[in-house]
Structures are given as structure tokens and as C-alpha cells.
Amino acid sequence: QKGLGDRFDHSVGAACVLVPYGGRYQRTPAEASVYQLPTEGKTHTASILAHGYNPAVSAWSPYHGGLLAVVDATARLVACGGNAEAAHYSLQEYFRRMGAEADNWGQPYAALLGAHHALAALGRAAIGGKDSMSGSYHNLHVPPTLIAFAVAPVDVRRVISPEYKDKGHQLYWLRCPQDALGRPDLKAFAANNRFLFEAIGEGNVKSIRAVRHGGILQALYESAIGNGIGVHIDQLEDGFAPEYGGYLISSDGGLGIADNLQHLGFTTDSGKLEINGQSAAIKDLYAIASATLASVYPLYESVGEATRVPLATAKDAQRRPRTVSGIATPRVCLPVFPGTNSELDTARAFR
């Protein structure tokens, strides 16, 4: 999907805090969209916008799909440094044409019931967004869709990105137990969120990545590809098991004591994932993963030094500017219309 994501210009407005793909190689997907608020002066205040939805889970159980959408959106927000207790939510729904069959009408009801279950446990509420019940064409139907969006303010000085930062950092898995129905323990999830919010403020947390459908192994891999930093873990169980509400954390010190906190291993400069006595090069894994959609959304090729266009340099001595007080000061008019952007950063450039 990076080939598609690279077509979005995140630099518009000059307020981006987390680029869509982080790290030296810009490969680790950001957990959420984080942008500073548009102000004429300097500000440390930004907004976090996170989403949650898994079509495979929702097709299997709309109830679980709605519940886990809220949990995933919340976890993504917390992983960026946000406060779950200050989050606000919006739900966007899209379902098949209902018709006269009772089972079809049960899909949106079950999805909303699952979302309400999670929101009530977290002490939050959601506003309704645009919904549609016309996602059918002959015998083709969209999967039951309830996408949860979570937004909260954050100080940019506590924003965390998911890629590993350096070798020698300790890796932790803050787990979230599940009940017999496959639902996260929402009390444990809320406790995890409070623990992380405090740990980030103490300054020991270097990266956080929420665990979801791909399990802890997907989180370990995606956190590694941004900077090519490897990991070493002697023993890992349930690597690919989905676990919504859990977190992968790297730290350059201790994290204190918390329920369900498990030490995994540490980061290395080997460029490999070394887990349970087996190893695989990160670059080889990325080549396999990025080839999946390369024919649909081609990746931008990196420009080598041999083909790089040389920088233009001045060969002649530059004239010193004249200090004449009679030169007029340019005036600039920047029209601002609804739907446009970049007026504030453009004004700063002219000033």
C-alpha cells in the first residue's frame, strides 16, 4: 500500500508531525495522522486522528467488527502519545441494501452494538457520521462496514512514532487478555492506555506500535523496516495471533511494573529478525511484502548517486546586496477560500 500512500502530499500546510511512513527508509507506517493546529504563530498543540476497521473481522461478525474498530482506533491514538480519556469519536457506516430480509437488518444493529459496548466501557461516546445502506450491486455486496475515528489533542513534544530508533533498546509486549468470545478485556485495555500515557511522559518510551490483526510478529516487522533495525527474541509464542488492545514498546530503560507487561528481547544492528532461534533479513522480508501490490501501485524507485542530477552551484562571486533605504517593501495578497490550504505557511515564507 505504500505506493498508494506516497501519492498523498503530507507536506501541504507545513504542519505534519508524523510522516505517513517513518524511519530513515520511510517504510514503517504511522499509527495515525498527527498535524499541528493551523495558527499564525508557533504552537506545540497538534491533533491526532486515528481510525480502526478490519473488513475480514466485520464480514465474520459485525458485532466484533464494530467493537474492535473502536479499540483499534483508540490504540492507534494512544500509540502516538494521545490520551484515550480525552478522545472523541465518530462512526462511519456503509452496509448492503437491506431489503426485506431480517438478517440483513441485523448487520448494522450488531455493528453499532459492538461499538457501543467498547465506547461505554471506555467512558466515551461517538457522533454519527455519513451512513449508507445501498452497498449492493446485483449479487455483490460490501462487507458490513463500521469505521471508527478517534481524535484528540496532543503536545507535539510527546508524540511517539512506531519505528525502532536504535540498537540496544529493550522490547516489551503490553498484552490485552481476551474473553471466551474473542473480545478484549476492556478494563485491562483502559489500564494499558493509562500506563502508556504516564510512561511516555517519563521519557523512556522510544517507539509504540499497537498490536492488531497481524499479531505481535507483524508489529515487530513493521517497526523494524523503517530504520532497518533488527530484533533478538529468544522465545515468542502466539506470534501471529490477533490481539487488539495490546502494544509493542521499545524503551532505552525500564518501564516499571504493569499488569500484562512482558519483556520480549532487544533491538540489534544485525538487520535481521532473530526470533525463536530463526532469523530472516529485514530487506528480504520487505522485498516480499512490497511486491504484493507493486503492479497496482508501483513504488517510487530510489535515485542512485550515479543518476542523481547534480546540484546547481554558483561559479561566480556573488554581488553583495545594496543597502538602499528607498527600496519598496513588497505587499502580498493571499486569497483564502473554503477548501483551500497552505495560506498560513505561505504567509510565513513571505514574512
Coordinates of C-alpha atoms in Angstrom, one line a residue:
Q1 CA 0.0 0.0 0.0
K2 CA 3.0 2.4 0.2
G3 CA 2.8 3.0 -3.5
L4 CA -0.7 4.4 -2.9
G5 CA 0.2 6.3 0.2
D6 CA 3.2 8.1 -1.5
R7 CA 0.7 9.8 -3.8
F8 CA -0.7 11.8 -0.9
D9 CA 1.2 15.0 -0.2
H10 CA 1.6 15.1 3.5
S11 CA 3.7 18.3 3.4
V12 CA 0.7 20.6 2.5
G13 CA 0.4 23.2 5.2
A14 CA 3.8 22.6 6.6
A15 CA 2.2 21.2 9.8
C16 CA 2.9 17.4 9.5
V17 CA 4.3 15.9 12.7
L18 CA 4.4 12.2 11.7
V19 CA 5.1 11.4 8.1
P20 CA 2.9 8.6 6.7
Y21 CA 5.9 6.2 6.6
G22 CA 8.6 6.8 9.2
G23 CA 12.3 6.0 9.7
R24 CA 15.4 6.5 7.6
Y25 CA 13.9 4.5 4.8
Q26 CA 10.4 5.8 5.2
R27 CA 8.8 2.4 5.4
T28 CA 7.2 2.0 8.8
P29 CA 3.5 3.0 8.6
A30 CA 2.5 5.7 11.0
E31 CA -0.2 4.7 13.5
A32 CA -2.3 7.9 13.0
S33 CA -2.4 11.2 11.3
V34 CA -0.7 13.9 13.5
Y35 CA -0.7 17.6 12.4
Q36 CA -0.1 20.8 14.2
L37 CA -3.1 23.2 14.5
P38 CA -3.1 25.9 11.9
T39 CA -2.0 29.1 13.7
E40 CA -0.3 32.3 12.7
G41 CA 2.3 31.9 15.4
K42 CA 4.2 29.0 16.9
T43 CA 2.3 26.2 18.7
H44 CA 3.1 22.9 20.4
T45 CA -0.5 21.7 20.0
A46 CA -1.4 19.1 17.4
S47 CA -4.4 16.8 16.7
I48 CA -4.2 13.1 16.4
L49 CA -6.7 11.4 14.0
A50 CA -6.8 7.6 14.1
H51 CA -9.1 5.0 12.6
G52 CA -10.0 1.4 13.1
Y53 CA -11.7 -1.2 10.8
N54 CA -11.0 -4.7 9.6
P55 CA -13.3 -5.9 6.8
A56 CA -12.4 -9.6 7.4
V57 CA -13.5 -9.4 11.0
S58 CA -16.6 -7.4 10.2
A59 CA -17.7 -9.9 7.5
W60 CA -17.3 -12.7 10.0
S61 CA -19.1 -10.9 12.9
P62 CA -20.4 -7.3 12.5
Y63 CA -20.5 -7.1 16.3
H64 CA -16.8 -7.9 16.7
G65 CA -16.1 -5.6 13.8
G66 CA -17.7 -2.6 15.5
L67 CA -16.1 -3.4 18.8
L68 CA -12.6 -3.9 17.5
A69 CA -12.9 -0.8 15.3
V70 CA -13.2 1.4 18.4
V71 CA -10.5 -0.5 20.2
D72 CA -8.1 -0.2 17.2
A73 CA -8.7 3.5 16.7
T74 CA -8.1 4.1 20.4
A75 CA -4.9 2.0 20.5
R76 CA -3.5 3.9 17.4
L77 CA -4.2 7.2 19.1
V78 CA -2.6 6.1 22.4
A79 CA 0.4 4.7 20.4
C80 CA 1.1 8.2 19.1
G81 CA 1.1 9.8 22.6
G82 CA -2.5 10.7 22.9
N83 CA -4.8 10.4 25.9
A84 CA -7.6 7.9 25.4
E85 CA -9.6 9.7 28.2
A86 CA -9.7 12.9 26.1
A87 CA -10.6 11.2 22.8
H88 CA -13.7 12.0 20.8
Y89 CA -15.2 9.6 18.3
S90 CA -17.1 9.5 15.0
L91 CA -18.5 6.4 13.4
Q92 CA -18.8 6.0 9.6
E93 CA -21.1 3.2 8.3
Y94 CA -21.7 1.5 5.0
F95 CA -23.8 -1.6 4.6
R96 CA -25.5 -3.6 1.9
R97 CA -29.0 -2.8 0.7
M98 CA -31.3 -4.1 3.5
G99 CA -34.3 -5.3 1.6
A100 CA -36.9 -7.4 3.4
E101 CA -34.6 -10.0 5.0
A102 CA -34.4 -9.7 8.7
D103 CA -30.8 -11.0 8.8
N104 CA -29.6 -8.0 6.7
W105 CA -31.1 -5.5 9.2
G106 CA -29.2 -7.3 12.0
Q107 CA -25.9 -6.3 10.5
P108 CA -25.9 -2.6 11.3
Y109 CA -27.6 -3.3 14.6
A110 CA -24.9 -5.8 15.6
A111 CA -22.1 -3.4 14.5
L112 CA -23.5 -0.5 16.4
L113 CA -24.0 -2.7 19.5
G114 CA -20.3 -3.8 19.4
A115 CA -19.1 -0.2 19.0
H116 CA -21.4 0.9 21.9
H117 CA -20.0 -1.9 24.1
A118 CA -16.5 -0.6 23.6
L119 CA -17.3 3.1 23.9
A120 CA -19.4 2.6 27.1
A121 CA -16.5 0.6 28.7
L122 CA -14.1 3.4 27.9
G123 CA -16.5 6.1 29.2
R124 CA -16.7 7.8 25.8
A125 CA -19.4 8.5 23.2
A126 CA -19.5 8.9 19.4
I127 CA -21.3 11.1 17.0
G128 CA -22.9 9.5 13.9
G129 CA -21.2 10.2 10.5
K130 CA -22.4 9.8 7.0
D131 CA -24.0 6.3 6.6
S132 CA -25.3 4.4 3.6
M133 CA -27.3 1.2 3.2
S134 CA -27.0 0.9 -0.6
G135 CA -23.8 -1.0 -0.9
S136 CA -25.2 -3.6 -3.3
Y137 CA -24.9 -4.3 -7.0
H138 CA -26.9 -7.3 -8.1
N139 CA -25.5 -10.2 -6.0
L140 CA -22.4 -8.2 -4.9
H141 CA -22.4 -6.6 -1.5
V142 CA -20.0 -4.6 0.5
P143 CA -18.9 -6.2 3.8
P144 CA -20.6 -4.8 6.9
T145 CA -18.6 -1.6 7.5
L146 CA -18.4 0.5 10.6
I147 CA -15.2 2.6 10.7
A148 CA -14.3 4.2 14.0
F149 CA -12.4 7.5 14.0
A150 CA -10.8 8.8 17.2
V151 CA -9.4 12.4 17.6
A152 CA -7.6 14.1 20.5
P153 CA -5.3 17.0 21.1
V154 CA -1.6 16.3 21.9
D155 CA 1.6 18.2 22.7
V156 CA 4.0 17.6 19.8
R157 CA 6.8 17.2 22.3
R158 CA 5.3 13.8 23.5
V159 CA 4.4 12.4 20.1
I160 CA 5.7 8.9 19.5
S161 CA 6.4 7.1 16.2
P162 CA 6.3 3.3 15.8
E163 CA 9.8 2.6 14.2
Y164 CA 12.7 1.4 16.3
K165 CA 15.2 4.2 17.0
D166 CA 18.4 2.5 17.8
K167 CA 20.1 -0.8 18.8
G168 CA 20.2 -1.9 22.4
H169 CA 16.7 -0.8 23.2
Q170 CA 14.5 -3.2 25.2
L171 CA 11.3 -4.6 23.7
Y172 CA 8.1 -5.1 25.7
W173 CA 4.7 -6.5 24.9
L174 CA 1.9 -4.9 26.9
R175 CA -0.7 -7.6 26.4
C176 CA -4.5 -7.4 26.5
P177 CA -6.4 -10.5 27.6
Q178 CA -9.4 -11.7 25.7
D179 CA -12.6 -13.4 26.9
A180 CA -14.2 -16.6 25.6
L181 CA -15.9 -14.7 22.8
G182 CA -12.7 -13.2 21.5
R183 CA -13.4 -9.7 22.9
P184 CA -10.6 -7.7 24.5
D185 CA -10.7 -7.2 28.3
L186 CA -11.7 -3.5 28.1
K187 CA -10.7 -2.8 31.7
A188 CA -7.2 -4.1 31.0
F189 CA -7.2 -2.1 27.8
A190 CA -8.1 1.1 29.7
A191 CA -5.4 0.3 32.2
N192 CA -2.8 -0.2 29.4
N193 CA -3.7 3.2 28.0
R194 CA -3.2 5.0 31.3
F195 CA 0.1 3.2 31.9
L196 CA 1.4 4.2 28.5
F197 CA 0.3 7.8 28.8
E198 CA 2.3 8.1 32.0
A199 CA 5.3 6.2 30.6
I200 CA 5.6 8.5 27.6
G201 CA 5.6 11.5 29.9
E202 CA 8.6 10.0 31.8
G203 CA 10.6 9.9 28.6
N204 CA 11.7 6.3 28.5
V205 CA 9.5 5.2 25.6
K206 CA 11.1 5.3 22.2
S207 CA 8.5 3.7 20.0
I208 CA 5.0 2.2 20.3
R209 CA 3.1 0.1 17.8
A210 CA -0.4 -1.2 18.5
V211 CA -1.0 -4.9 18.1
R212 CA -4.0 -5.9 16.0
H213 CA -5.0 -8.5 13.3
G214 CA -1.4 -9.4 12.3
G215 CA -0.3 -10.2 15.8
I216 CA 2.9 -9.3 17.6
L217 CA 5.0 -10.5 14.7
Q218 CA 3.5 -8.0 12.2
A219 CA 4.2 -5.3 14.8
L220 CA 7.8 -6.4 15.2
Y221 CA 8.3 -6.5 11.5
E222 CA 6.7 -3.1 10.6
S223 CA 8.6 -1.4 13.4
A224 CA 11.9 -2.7 12.1
I225 CA 11.6 -1.8 8.4
G226 CA 11.7 2.0 8.9
N227 CA 15.3 2.1 10.1
G228 CA 16.4 -1.4 9.3
I229 CA 17.0 -2.2 13.0
G230 CA 16.8 -5.8 13.9
V231 CA 15.4 -7.6 16.9
H232 CA 16.5 -10.6 19.0
I233 CA 13.9 -12.6 20.9
D234 CA 14.8 -15.9 22.5
Q235 CA 11.2 -17.2 22.9
L236 CA 7.9 -15.9 21.5
E237 CA 4.6 -17.7 21.5
D238 CA 1.4 -16.8 19.6
G239 CA 3.3 -14.6 17.2
F240 CA 0.6 -14.4 14.6
A241 CA -2.4 -14.5 16.9
P242 CA -4.6 -11.3 16.6
E243 CA -4.6 -9.3 19.8
Y244 CA -6.4 -6.0 19.8
G245 CA -5.6 -3.7 22.7
G246 CA -2.0 -4.8 23.1
Y247 CA 1.1 -2.7 22.4
L248 CA 4.7 -3.3 21.2
I249 CA 7.0 -0.9 23.0
S250 CA 10.7 -0.2 22.8
S251 CA 12.5 1.6 25.6
D252 CA 16.0 2.7 26.5
G253 CA 15.3 2.0 30.2
G254 CA 12.9 0.3 32.4
L255 CA 9.1 0.7 32.1
G256 CA 8.2 0.0 35.7
I257 CA 5.6 -2.6 36.7
A258 CA 2.3 -3.1 35.0
D259 CA -0.2 -6.0 34.7
N260 CA 0.3 -8.0 31.5
L261 CA 3.7 -6.4 30.7
Q262 CA 6.0 -9.0 29.1
H263 CA 9.7 -8.4 28.2
L264 CA 10.4 -9.8 24.8
G265 CA 14.1 -9.0 23.9
F266 CA 16.1 -6.2 22.5
T267 CA 16.9 -4.4 19.2
T268 CA 20.1 -5.0 17.3
D269 CA 22.1 -3.7 14.4
S270 CA 22.1 -7.1 12.6
G271 CA 19.4 -6.0 10.1
K272 CA 17.5 -9.3 10.9
L273 CA 14.6 -10.5 12.9
E274 CA 16.0 -13.2 15.1
I275 CA 13.1 -15.0 16.9
N276 CA 12.9 -18.5 18.4
G277 CA 16.3 -19.4 17.0
Q278 CA 15.4 -18.5 13.4
S279 CA 16.4 -15.4 11.5
A280 CA 15.4 -13.5 8.4
A281 CA 16.9 -10.4 6.8
I282 CA 14.6 -7.4 7.1
K283 CA 15.4 -6.3 3.5
D284 CA 14.4 -9.7 2.2
L285 CA 11.1 -9.6 4.1
Y286 CA 10.3 -6.1 2.8
A287 CA 11.0 -7.1 -0.8
I288 CA 8.5 -9.9 -0.5
A289 CA 5.9 -7.8 1.2
S290 CA 6.2 -4.7 -1.1
A291 CA 5.9 -6.9 -4.2
T292 CA 2.3 -7.8 -3.4
L293 CA 0.7 -4.6 -4.7
A294 CA 3.7 -3.3 -6.8
S295 CA 1.9 -3.9 -10.1
V296 CA -1.2 -2.0 -8.9
Y297 CA 0.5 0.8 -7.0
P298 CA 4.2 0.9 -8.1
L299 CA 6.7 2.1 -5.5
Y300 CA 8.9 5.1 -6.3
E301 CA 12.4 4.0 -7.2
S302 CA 15.2 5.4 -5.1
V303 CA 17.6 7.6 -7.2
G304 CA 21.2 6.3 -7.1
E305 CA 24.2 8.6 -6.9
A306 CA 25.1 7.8 -10.5
T307 CA 21.8 9.1 -11.9
R308 CA 21.3 11.9 -9.4
V309 CA 21.1 15.3 -11.0
P310 CA 24.0 17.5 -9.7
L311 CA 23.0 20.5 -7.6
A312 CA 23.3 23.8 -9.3
T313 CA 26.1 25.9 -7.8
A314 CA 27.2 29.5 -8.3
K315 CA 30.6 29.6 -10.1
D316 CA 31.0 33.4 -10.0
A317 CA 31.3 35.6 -6.9
Q318 CA 28.0 36.9 -5.8
R319 CA 27.4 40.6 -5.7
R320 CA 26.8 42.0 -2.3
P321 CA 23.2 43.4 -1.9
R322 CA 22.9 47.1 -1.8
T323 CA 21.7 48.7 1.4
V324 CA 19.4 51.3 0.0
S325 CA 16.6 52.5 2.2
G326 CA 14.4 53.7 -0.6
I327 CA 13.5 50.2 -1.9
A328 CA 9.8 49.4 -1.5
T329 CA 8.6 46.6 0.7
P330 CA 6.5 44.1 -1.4
R331 CA 2.9 43.5 -0.4
V332 CA 1.4 40.1 -0.9
C333 CA -2.3 39.2 -1.1
L334 CA -3.2 35.6 -0.3
P335 CA -6.9 34.9 -1.1
V336 CA -8.4 32.3 1.2
F337 CA -11.4 30.2 0.2
P338 CA -13.2 27.3 1.8
G339 CA -11.4 24.1 0.8
T340 CA -8.0 25.6 0.2
N341 CA -5.0 25.4 2.4
S342 CA -1.3 26.4 2.8
E343 CA -2.2 30.1 3.3
L344 CA -0.6 30.3 6.8
D345 CA 2.7 28.6 5.8
T346 CA 2.9 30.7 2.6
A347 CA 2.4 33.9 4.6
R348 CA 5.2 32.8 7.0
A349 CA 7.5 32.3 4.0
F350 CA 6.9 35.8 2.6
R351 CA 7.3 37.4 6.0

